[in-house]
Amino acid sequence: MSVRSATEVPEIVDTSGQASTQRRGSPGPAKYSAINLVKKGLSHGEWPRTFHDHELAKSYDVVIIGAGIHGLAAAYYLASNHGITNVAVLDKSYIGGGGSGRNTAIVRSNYLTPEGVSFYERSMELYRDLALTLNFNVMFSERGHLTLAHTDASVRTMRWRAEVNKLLGVNSELIDAQEVGRIEPRLDVSTNTRYPILGALYHPPGGTIRHDAVNWGYARAADKLGVQIHQNTEVLGINTVGGKVTGVRTSRGEVSAPIVLNCTAGWASLICDMVGLKLPLITHPLEAAVTEPVKVFLKSVVVSGSLHVYVSQTDRGELVFGASTAPYPSYSMRGSLEFTQELASHVIELMPSVAGLRLMRQWAGLCDMTPDFSPIMGFTPVEGFFVDVGWGTYGFKAGPVSGEAMAKTIADQMQAPIISAFTYERFPAGTLVGEKGAASVGH
Ligand code: PYC
């Protein structure tokens, strides 16, 4: 397993925000001494803030709704790539409190369509270098990703994905059951199971990244460049005059802005409703859970579409599980007993030896599903109103590339080429980008 940890990152993150070239383990300046670190740890007040509180200004050049990875990344790239810093990121809750903090932290680019593969591969490139870009350890762990095939139809889809991936330079191949068992010895690859493993799509560059760290890293870097992050600031309405955005009404007052970007998940259609825009989005909950920590035995991220489960093991040793979206639309984020029962039976079928593990926590997030499982990004018929929505179950892995592409689209006032297939117009035009075949689990 190749884990890019903090020790391999040439710069140590200094909480003052200054980069240091000091290597871990070597004696360094007094501010890194053990006594100083303990002293600082015990007296919280001395730590500099990751980002700052501000009064809400009367106007901004850009208002971004949603302080998750997409909103924070868009703000960061507006400032860093385009010099647009008079930006406010508004969130009705806290940063990363939605899907960005509720996902299972999986990253990969082994999609099915050429548009999807190129897009998610750019995200992987940005993720690979994110610790250096943001000077913040995001705990990127390139551990390999296995999508199991239990039926002939799914072997065919995996082969198709592998070929598209290879053509676009993405490392991905179809492997047989024996090879699966060699990579992950705890998986039951025998033939006397209910859903025998016939093979898998193996994607060595896939892996995990600490999702909270990605949120904090983007927030800190955007704040440093002058972006204002306003938590607990709910957008109650969007003002328009003659079909053009003029600002937003919030729980803390009114703000004028010629550009508003909707980066919400779960509430995307409610925000679009504020300008009278109807998008083909249906919101479904998705549940996840984590076990007690045990000695690390699972190297890769393992996904089974037929058994509706994906699993990875954290560096702390917990198994993190996710499932399909719930089969009904809802805004509820409560955990359910049905989920844990199904999860347990399916996981034990895949890895009988984990039967004794205890589940510690479960939670849910909201997924805005589109008809073709691809996002809706860019311009809308309302001038100045942009969207970065409809992520379904793919939002976390797309955070960096979405931020970069939306910042470019807003700065250039032209749809960035990498998201040209994901426009709102593809629905009336019938040019859908069918990405269901790349879903981790059935929906
Ligand atoms: O598409 O890799 C994925 C995924 C993992 C969890 C939800 N979706």
Short mmCIF file of C-alpha atoms and ligand atoms in Angstrom, two decimals:
data_model
loop_
_atom_site.label_atom_id
_atom_site.label_comp_id
_atom_site.label_asym_id
_atom_site.label_seq_id
_atom_site.Cartn_x
_atom_site.Cartn_y
_atom_site.Cartn_z
CA MET A 1 0.00 0.00 0.00
CA SER A 2 1.36 3.39 -0.86
CA VAL A 3 0.27 5.86 1.79
CA ARG A 4 1.30 9.45 1.32
CA SER A 5 1.55 10.54 4.93
CA ALA A 6 2.61 13.77 6.56
CA THR A 7 6.18 12.49 6.86
CA GLU A 8 6.50 12.38 3.07
CA VAL A 9 5.12 15.89 2.66
CA PRO A 10 8.14 18.17 2.42
CA GLU A 11 6.53 20.96 4.38
CA ILE A 12 5.29 20.58 7.93
CA VAL A 13 1.98 22.30 8.52
CA ASP A 14 2.63 25.10 10.93
CA THR A 15 -0.60 26.26 12.57
CA SER A 16 0.56 29.87 12.23
CA GLY A 17 -0.09 29.33 8.52
CA GLN A 18 3.63 29.70 7.67
CA ALA A 19 5.22 26.89 5.69
CA SER A 20 8.29 25.29 7.22
CA THR A 21 10.83 23.03 5.57
CA GLN A 22 11.56 21.32 8.91
CA ARG A 23 11.43 17.46 8.61
CA ARG A 24 9.59 15.52 11.30
CA GLY A 25 11.81 13.84 13.85
CA SER A 26 14.77 16.18 13.49
CA PRO A 27 15.54 18.80 16.13
CA GLY A 28 14.12 22.12 15.03
CA PRO A 29 13.22 25.59 16.15
CA ALA A 30 11.97 26.06 19.74
CA LYS A 31 8.40 26.52 18.52
CA TYR A 32 8.36 22.78 17.60
CA SER A 33 9.80 21.60 20.93
CA ALA A 34 7.78 18.94 22.82
CA ILE A 35 7.25 21.30 25.79
CA ASN A 36 6.00 24.04 23.51
CA LEU A 37 3.61 21.67 21.73
CA VAL A 38 2.18 20.37 25.04
CA LYS A 39 1.88 23.97 26.34
CA LYS A 40 0.04 25.02 23.20
CA GLY A 41 -2.14 21.91 23.29
CA LEU A 42 -3.27 22.73 26.82
CA SER A 43 -3.86 26.43 26.21
CA HIS A 44 -6.14 26.44 23.22
CA GLY A 45 -6.23 30.22 23.05
CA GLU A 46 -2.75 30.40 21.59
CA TRP A 47 -3.62 28.43 18.44
CA PRO A 48 -4.36 30.68 15.48
CA ARG A 49 -7.83 30.28 13.97
CA THR A 50 -8.14 28.10 10.85
CA PHE A 51 -10.47 30.74 9.44
CA HIS A 52 -11.98 33.93 10.79
CA ASP A 53 -15.41 35.30 11.63
CA HIS A 54 -16.53 38.45 9.84
CA GLU A 55 -19.44 40.84 9.82
CA LEU A 56 -21.52 40.16 6.73
CA ALA A 57 -20.56 42.83 4.17
CA LYS A 58 -23.18 44.71 2.17
CA SER A 59 -21.87 43.38 -1.14
CA TYR A 60 -19.56 40.76 -2.64
CA ASP A 61 -18.44 39.97 -6.18
CA VAL A 62 -19.46 36.34 -5.72
CA VAL A 63 -21.68 34.66 -3.13
CA ILE A 64 -21.33 30.89 -2.83
CA ILE A 65 -24.09 28.96 -1.08
CA GLY A 66 -22.81 25.89 0.76
CA ALA A 67 -19.55 25.63 2.73
CA GLY A 68 -18.78 22.05 1.83
CA ILE A 69 -15.85 20.91 -0.27
CA HIS A 70 -17.39 22.19 -3.53
CA GLY A 71 -18.18 25.67 -2.19
CA LEU A 72 -14.88 26.06 -0.34
CA ALA A 73 -12.85 24.75 -3.30
CA ALA A 74 -14.64 27.10 -5.71
CA ALA A 75 -13.87 30.02 -3.38
CA TYR A 76 -10.25 28.95 -3.03
CA TYR A 77 -9.69 28.63 -6.81
CA LEU A 78 -11.53 31.91 -7.54
CA ALA A 79 -9.01 33.59 -5.25
CA SER A 80 -5.88 31.61 -6.08
CA ASN A 81 -6.31 31.07 -9.84
CA HIS A 82 -8.23 34.21 -10.81
CA GLY A 83 -7.51 36.83 -8.12
CA ILE A 84 -11.23 37.14 -7.26
CA THR A 85 -11.18 37.48 -3.49
CA ASN A 86 -14.28 39.52 -2.64
CA VAL A 87 -16.14 36.25 -2.14
CA ALA A 88 -18.49 35.08 0.62
CA VAL A 89 -19.21 31.41 1.30
CA LEU A 90 -22.49 31.10 3.21
CA ASP A 91 -23.73 28.04 5.06
CA LYS A 92 -26.81 27.58 7.19
CA SER A 93 -24.78 25.23 9.39
CA TYR A 94 -21.04 24.62 9.86
CA ILE A 95 -18.33 23.94 7.28
CA GLY A 96 -18.44 20.39 5.96
CA GLY A 97 -21.64 19.65 7.90
CA GLY A 98 -23.45 18.21 4.87
CA GLY A 99 -22.30 15.57 2.41
CA SER A 100 -18.68 16.76 2.66
CA GLY A 101 -18.43 15.47 6.23
CA ARG A 102 -20.78 12.49 5.82
CA ASN A 103 -19.28 10.63 2.89
CA THR A 104 -17.00 7.59 3.12
CA ALA A 105 -13.93 9.51 1.84
CA ILE A 106 -13.40 7.37 -1.28
CA VAL A 107 -11.60 8.79 -4.32
CA ARG A 108 -11.24 7.20 -7.73
CA SER A 109 -11.47 7.98 -11.45
CA ASN A 110 -12.51 4.59 -12.92
CA TYR A 111 -15.73 5.91 -14.44
CA LEU A 112 -17.62 4.65 -17.48
CA THR A 113 -18.02 7.61 -19.84
CA PRO A 114 -15.06 9.46 -21.39
CA GLU A 115 -16.48 12.73 -19.97
CA GLY A 116 -16.67 11.23 -16.47
CA VAL A 117 -13.23 9.58 -16.60
CA SER A 118 -11.43 12.78 -17.68
CA PHE A 119 -13.29 14.86 -15.12
CA TYR A 120 -12.64 12.57 -12.11
CA GLU A 121 -9.05 11.98 -13.22
CA ARG A 122 -8.41 15.74 -12.99
CA SER A 123 -9.85 15.61 -9.48
CA MET A 124 -7.43 12.80 -8.60
CA GLU A 125 -4.53 14.90 -9.91
CA LEU A 126 -5.58 17.78 -7.70
CA TYR A 127 -6.14 15.45 -4.71
CA ARG A 128 -2.69 13.89 -5.12
CA ASP A 129 -1.05 17.29 -4.66
CA LEU A 130 -3.58 18.81 -2.29
CA ALA A 131 -1.44 18.52 0.84
CA LEU A 132 1.26 20.58 -0.86
CA THR A 133 -1.18 22.99 -2.53
CA LEU A 134 -2.95 23.79 0.73
CA ASN A 135 0.00 23.15 3.08
CA PHE A 136 -2.35 20.91 5.05
CA ASN A 137 -2.15 17.16 5.59
CA VAL A 138 -5.26 15.68 3.92
CA MET A 139 -4.08 12.09 4.59
CA PHE A 140 -4.26 10.95 0.98
CA SER A 141 -3.98 7.17 0.89
CA GLU A 142 -3.61 5.60 -2.54
CA ARG A 143 -4.50 2.05 -1.50
CA GLY A 144 -6.23 0.56 -4.54
CA HIS A 145 -9.93 0.19 -5.34
CA LEU A 146 -11.70 -3.08 -6.19
CA THR A 147 -15.19 -3.13 -7.72
CA LEU A 148 -16.34 -6.73 -7.45
CA ALA A 149 -18.31 -8.41 -10.20
CA HIS A 150 -20.74 -11.16 -9.14
CA THR A 151 -22.59 -11.64 -12.43
CA ASP A 152 -21.70 -11.99 -16.11
CA ALA A 153 -23.40 -8.66 -16.82
CA SER A 154 -21.27 -6.93 -14.27
CA VAL A 155 -18.05 -8.56 -15.60
CA ARG A 156 -19.01 -7.07 -18.97
CA THR A 157 -19.48 -3.59 -17.47
CA MET A 158 -16.15 -3.84 -15.62
CA ARG A 159 -14.41 -4.81 -18.86
CA TRP A 160 -16.04 -1.87 -20.62
CA ARG A 161 -14.95 0.51 -17.86
CA ALA A 162 -11.41 -0.88 -17.89
CA GLU A 163 -11.13 -0.30 -21.64
CA VAL A 164 -12.45 3.29 -21.47
CA ASN A 165 -10.14 3.97 -18.52
CA LYS A 166 -7.07 2.60 -20.33
CA LEU A 167 -7.80 4.64 -23.46
CA LEU A 168 -7.80 7.76 -21.29
CA GLY A 169 -4.63 6.83 -19.43
CA VAL A 170 -6.32 5.76 -16.18
CA ASN A 171 -4.82 2.72 -14.49
CA SER A 172 -7.62 0.18 -14.28
CA GLU A 173 -7.96 -3.48 -15.30
CA LEU A 174 -10.27 -6.47 -15.10
CA ILE A 175 -8.86 -9.16 -12.80
CA ASP A 176 -10.12 -12.67 -11.95
CA ALA A 177 -11.32 -14.02 -8.61
CA GLN A 178 -7.94 -15.58 -7.71
CA GLU A 179 -6.23 -12.22 -8.14
CA VAL A 180 -8.93 -10.58 -6.02
CA GLY A 181 -8.21 -13.14 -3.28
CA ARG A 182 -4.49 -12.47 -3.55
CA ILE A 183 -5.01 -8.70 -3.11
CA GLU A 184 -7.57 -9.08 -0.31
CA PRO A 185 -7.19 -12.47 1.42
CA ARG A 186 -10.12 -11.77 3.80
CA LEU A 187 -12.62 -11.72 0.92
CA ASP A 188 -14.45 -15.00 0.38
CA VAL A 189 -13.57 -15.87 -3.22
CA SER A 190 -14.85 -19.44 -3.00
CA THR A 191 -17.56 -20.57 -5.41
CA ASN A 192 -20.02 -21.87 -2.82
CA THR A 193 -21.41 -18.47 -1.79
CA ARG A 194 -24.77 -16.91 -2.68
CA TYR A 195 -23.06 -14.27 -4.88
CA PRO A 196 -19.67 -15.75 -5.92
CA ILE A 197 -17.01 -13.20 -6.88
CA LEU A 198 -16.29 -13.70 -10.59
CA GLY A 199 -13.69 -10.95 -10.91
CA ALA A 200 -13.22 -7.25 -10.29
CA LEU A 201 -12.30 -3.94 -11.80
CA TYR A 202 -8.98 -3.15 -10.11
CA HIS A 203 -7.99 0.52 -9.96
CA PRO A 204 -4.68 0.85 -8.09
CA PRO A 205 -4.71 4.71 -7.84
CA GLY A 206 -8.10 4.76 -6.05
CA GLY A 207 -8.14 5.21 -2.31
CA THR A 208 -9.25 7.48 0.49
CA ILE A 209 -8.61 10.98 1.78
CA ARG A 210 -9.61 12.39 5.15
CA HIS A 211 -12.76 14.33 4.20
CA ASP A 212 -12.73 16.72 7.19
CA ALA A 213 -9.14 17.66 6.46
CA VAL A 214 -10.08 18.53 2.88
CA ASN A 215 -12.81 20.87 4.17
CA TRP A 216 -10.49 22.48 6.74
CA GLY A 217 -7.61 22.76 4.29
CA TYR A 218 -9.67 24.55 1.64
CA ALA A 219 -11.32 26.76 4.29
CA ARG A 220 -7.97 27.79 5.76
CA ALA A 221 -6.38 28.46 2.38
CA ALA A 222 -9.39 30.43 1.06
CA ASP A 223 -9.56 32.49 4.26
CA LYS A 224 -5.87 33.32 3.95
CA LEU A 225 -6.50 34.69 0.45
CA GLY A 226 -9.28 37.00 1.71
CA VAL A 227 -12.40 34.89 1.15
CA GLN A 228 -15.02 35.27 3.92
CA ILE A 229 -16.63 32.10 5.28
CA HIS A 230 -19.92 32.72 7.08
CA GLN A 231 -21.25 29.74 9.03
CA ASN A 232 -24.77 29.81 10.56
CA THR A 233 -25.87 32.10 7.75
CA GLU A 234 -28.90 30.68 6.01
CA VAL A 235 -29.89 31.89 2.56
CA LEU A 236 -33.63 32.61 2.70
CA GLY A 237 -34.10 34.00 -0.80
CA ILE A 238 -32.28 35.15 -3.94
CA ASN A 239 -33.03 38.58 -5.40
CA THR A 240 -33.35 39.01 -9.16
CA VAL A 241 -34.22 41.98 -11.34
CA GLY A 242 -35.19 41.42 -14.98
CA GLY A 243 -33.94 37.81 -14.95
CA LYS A 244 -30.58 38.78 -13.41
CA VAL A 245 -29.27 37.92 -9.96
CA THR A 246 -28.73 40.97 -7.72
CA GLY A 247 -28.06 39.38 -4.33
CA VAL A 248 -29.28 37.13 -1.54
CA ARG A 249 -31.46 37.50 1.55
CA THR A 250 -29.94 35.73 4.53
CA SER A 251 -30.77 35.08 8.18
CA ARG A 252 -28.18 37.80 8.95
CA GLY A 253 -29.37 40.40 6.48
CA GLU A 254 -29.35 41.24 2.81
CA VAL A 255 -26.26 41.08 0.60
CA SER A 256 -25.88 42.31 -2.97
CA ALA A 257 -23.89 40.25 -5.47
CA PRO A 258 -24.04 39.91 -9.28
CA ILE A 259 -23.03 36.24 -9.10
CA VAL A 260 -24.47 33.49 -6.90
CA LEU A 261 -23.19 29.91 -7.06
CA ASN A 262 -25.32 27.08 -5.69
CA CYS A 263 -22.92 24.49 -4.21
CA THR A 264 -25.40 22.73 -1.97
CA ALA A 265 -26.18 19.03 -1.79
CA GLY A 266 -29.45 17.83 -0.37
CA TRP A 267 -30.93 21.31 -0.64
CA ALA A 268 -29.90 22.07 -4.22
CA SER A 269 -33.44 22.05 -5.61
CA LEU A 270 -34.73 24.26 -2.77
CA ILE A 271 -32.04 26.87 -3.55
CA CYS A 272 -32.79 26.65 -7.31
CA ASP A 273 -36.46 27.17 -6.51
CA MET A 274 -35.51 30.61 -5.13
CA VAL A 275 -34.87 31.78 -8.71
CA GLY A 276 -37.68 29.70 -10.20
CA LEU A 277 -35.29 27.14 -11.72
CA LYS A 278 -36.55 23.55 -11.89
CA LEU A 279 -33.85 20.90 -12.20
CA PRO A 280 -34.37 17.15 -12.54
CA LEU A 281 -33.11 16.33 -9.04
CA ILE A 282 -34.54 13.83 -6.58
CA THR A 283 -33.07 13.72 -3.09
CA HIS A 284 -32.44 10.35 -1.44
CA PRO A 285 -30.72 9.61 1.88
CA LEU A 286 -27.64 7.38 1.95
CA GLU A 287 -26.55 5.64 5.14
CA ALA A 288 -23.08 4.76 6.35
CA ALA A 289 -21.55 3.20 9.46
CA VAL A 290 -18.25 2.55 11.19
CA THR A 291 -17.01 -0.31 13.40
CA GLU A 292 -14.74 -0.41 16.41
CA PRO A 293 -11.05 -0.24 15.44
CA VAL A 294 -9.12 -3.48 14.85
CA LYS A 295 -5.67 -4.29 13.54
CA VAL A 296 -5.41 -3.25 9.89
CA PHE A 297 -6.20 -6.20 7.58
CA LEU A 298 -7.98 -4.58 4.63
CA LYS A 299 -5.66 -2.82 2.21
CA SER A 300 -8.00 -1.65 -0.55
CA VAL A 301 -11.38 -0.02 -0.90
CA VAL A 302 -13.78 -2.87 -1.73
CA VAL A 303 -17.08 -2.30 -3.48
CA SER A 304 -19.85 -4.77 -4.27
CA GLY A 305 -22.69 -3.49 -6.40
CA SER A 306 -24.70 -6.69 -6.08
CA LEU A 307 -24.39 -6.75 -2.29
CA HIS A 308 -24.95 -2.96 -2.06
CA VAL A 309 -21.94 -2.29 0.12
CA TYR A 310 -18.53 -0.63 0.01
CA VAL A 311 -15.92 -0.88 2.71
CA SER A 312 -12.50 0.49 3.57
CA GLN A 313 -10.40 0.45 6.71
CA THR A 314 -9.18 3.69 8.24
CA ASP A 315 -5.62 4.21 9.41
CA ARG A 316 -7.07 3.96 12.95
CA GLY A 317 -8.42 0.49 12.11
CA GLU A 318 -12.17 1.11 11.88
CA LEU A 319 -14.10 -0.39 8.98
CA VAL A 320 -16.14 2.29 7.19
CA PHE A 321 -19.20 1.01 5.33
CA GLY A 322 -21.64 2.63 2.96
CA ALA A 323 -24.65 1.32 1.08
CA SER A 324 -26.98 2.26 -1.77
CA THR A 325 -29.20 5.29 -1.52
CA ALA A 326 -32.51 4.64 0.23
CA PRO A 327 -35.16 3.51 -2.28
CA TYR A 328 -37.41 6.49 -1.42
CA PRO A 329 -36.87 10.27 -1.63
CA SER A 330 -36.51 12.01 1.73
CA TYR A 331 -34.63 14.78 3.53
CA SER A 332 -34.21 12.63 6.65
CA MET A 333 -30.70 12.06 7.96
CA ARG A 334 -31.62 9.48 10.61
CA GLY A 335 -29.99 6.08 10.72
CA SER A 336 -32.22 3.00 10.40
CA LEU A 337 -32.20 -0.55 11.73
CA GLU A 338 -33.02 -1.88 8.24
CA PHE A 339 -29.72 -0.46 7.01
CA THR A 340 -27.60 -2.06 9.74
CA GLN A 341 -29.32 -5.42 9.36
CA GLU A 342 -28.82 -5.52 5.60
CA LEU A 343 -25.31 -4.16 5.86
CA ALA A 344 -24.28 -6.80 8.40
CA SER A 345 -25.65 -9.71 6.36
CA HIS A 346 -24.00 -8.49 3.16
CA VAL A 347 -20.63 -7.70 4.72
CA ILE A 348 -20.48 -11.09 6.42
CA GLU A 349 -21.19 -12.72 3.09
CA LEU A 350 -18.17 -10.93 1.61
CA MET A 351 -15.85 -11.27 4.61
CA PRO A 352 -17.11 -13.95 7.01
CA SER A 353 -14.26 -13.28 9.45
CA VAL A 354 -15.61 -9.84 10.46
CA ALA A 355 -18.80 -11.31 11.96
CA GLY A 356 -17.71 -10.52 15.53
CA LEU A 357 -16.98 -6.82 14.92
CA ARG A 358 -19.17 -4.25 16.64
CA LEU A 359 -20.69 -1.30 14.82
CA MET A 360 -19.95 1.91 16.71
CA ARG A 361 -21.79 4.66 14.83
CA GLN A 362 -24.08 5.14 11.86
CA TRP A 363 -25.22 8.27 10.07
CA ALA A 364 -26.80 9.44 6.83
CA GLY A 365 -26.29 12.12 4.19
CA LEU A 366 -28.40 13.40 1.33
CA CYS A 367 -27.78 12.69 -2.36
CA ASP A 368 -29.35 14.75 -5.15
CA MET A 369 -29.80 12.21 -7.92
CA THR A 370 -30.00 13.23 -11.60
CA PRO A 371 -31.54 11.01 -14.31
CA ASP A 372 -28.11 10.17 -15.82
CA PHE A 373 -26.01 10.07 -12.62
CA SER A 374 -23.88 13.00 -13.85
CA PRO A 375 -23.80 16.44 -12.20
CA ILE A 376 -25.37 19.69 -13.41
CA MET A 377 -22.74 22.44 -13.61
CA GLY A 378 -22.32 25.92 -14.97
CA PHE A 379 -24.65 28.58 -16.37
CA THR A 380 -28.41 28.59 -15.94
CA PRO A 381 -31.13 30.58 -17.72
CA VAL A 382 -31.00 33.07 -14.80
CA GLU A 383 -28.13 35.47 -15.47
CA GLY A 384 -25.55 35.39 -12.68
CA PHE A 385 -26.96 32.20 -11.13
CA PHE A 386 -24.57 29.25 -11.45
CA VAL A 387 -24.99 25.66 -10.29
CA ASP A 388 -22.65 22.92 -9.12
CA VAL A 389 -25.25 20.37 -8.06
CA GLY A 390 -26.72 16.91 -8.66
CA TRP A 391 -23.80 14.94 -7.31
CA GLY A 392 -25.69 11.84 -6.34
CA THR A 393 -23.12 9.61 -4.61
CA TYR A 394 -20.06 11.07 -6.41
CA GLY A 395 -19.70 14.49 -4.79
CA PHE A 396 -16.70 14.10 -2.50
CA LYS A 397 -14.35 12.72 -5.14
CA ALA A 398 -15.27 15.60 -7.48
CA GLY A 399 -14.65 18.42 -4.98
CA PRO A 400 -11.32 19.80 -6.26
CA VAL A 401 -12.05 19.62 -10.00
CA SER A 402 -15.52 21.09 -9.49
CA GLY A 403 -14.09 24.01 -7.53
CA GLU A 404 -11.45 24.59 -10.18
CA ALA A 405 -13.92 24.33 -13.09
CA MET A 406 -16.61 26.51 -11.49
CA ALA A 407 -14.05 29.18 -10.61
CA LYS A 408 -12.85 29.19 -14.22
CA THR A 409 -16.41 29.28 -15.58
CA ILE A 410 -17.28 32.28 -13.39
CA ALA A 411 -14.01 34.13 -14.01
CA ASP A 412 -14.03 33.60 -17.81
CA GLN A 413 -17.83 33.85 -18.12
CA MET A 414 -17.56 30.78 -20.33
CA GLN A 415 -18.28 27.11 -19.52
CA ALA A 416 -14.95 25.45 -18.66
CA PRO A 417 -14.24 22.73 -21.28
CA ILE A 418 -13.91 19.97 -18.67
CA ILE A 419 -17.56 20.47 -17.65
CA SER A 420 -19.00 21.19 -21.09
CA ALA A 421 -20.93 17.90 -21.05
CA PHE A 422 -22.56 18.60 -17.69
CA THR A 423 -24.72 21.58 -18.61
CA TYR A 424 -28.33 22.03 -17.64
CA GLU A 425 -29.26 22.10 -21.37
CA ARG A 426 -28.39 18.41 -21.83
CA PHE A 427 -31.79 17.44 -20.43
CA PRO A 428 -33.96 19.30 -22.97
CA ALA A 429 -31.37 18.46 -25.69
CA GLY A 430 -31.35 14.74 -24.77
CA THR A 431 -27.53 14.55 -24.63
CA LEU A 432 -27.31 12.71 -21.33
CA VAL A 433 -24.00 11.43 -19.90
CA GLY A 434 -25.06 8.04 -18.53
CA GLU A 435 -22.80 7.31 -15.56
CA LYS A 436 -24.93 4.79 -13.68
CA GLY A 437 -22.57 1.98 -14.70
CA ALA A 438 -19.81 3.60 -12.63
CA ALA A 439 -21.87 3.67 -9.43
CA SER A 440 -20.30 1.88 -6.51
CA VAL A 441 -23.52 0.16 -5.62
CA GLY A 442 -26.93 -0.33 -7.20
CA HIS A 443 -29.42 2.53 -6.84
O1 PYC B 1 -18.89 6.22 -6.10
O2 PYC B 1 -17.07 5.54 -5.08
C1 PYC B 1 -18.26 5.90 -5.08
C2 PYC B 1 -18.96 6.03 -3.81
C3 PYC B 1 -18.49 5.67 -2.61
C4 PYC B 1 -19.47 6.00 -1.73
C5 PYC B 1 -20.51 6.54 -2.40
N1 PYC B 1 -20.17 6.55 -3.69
#
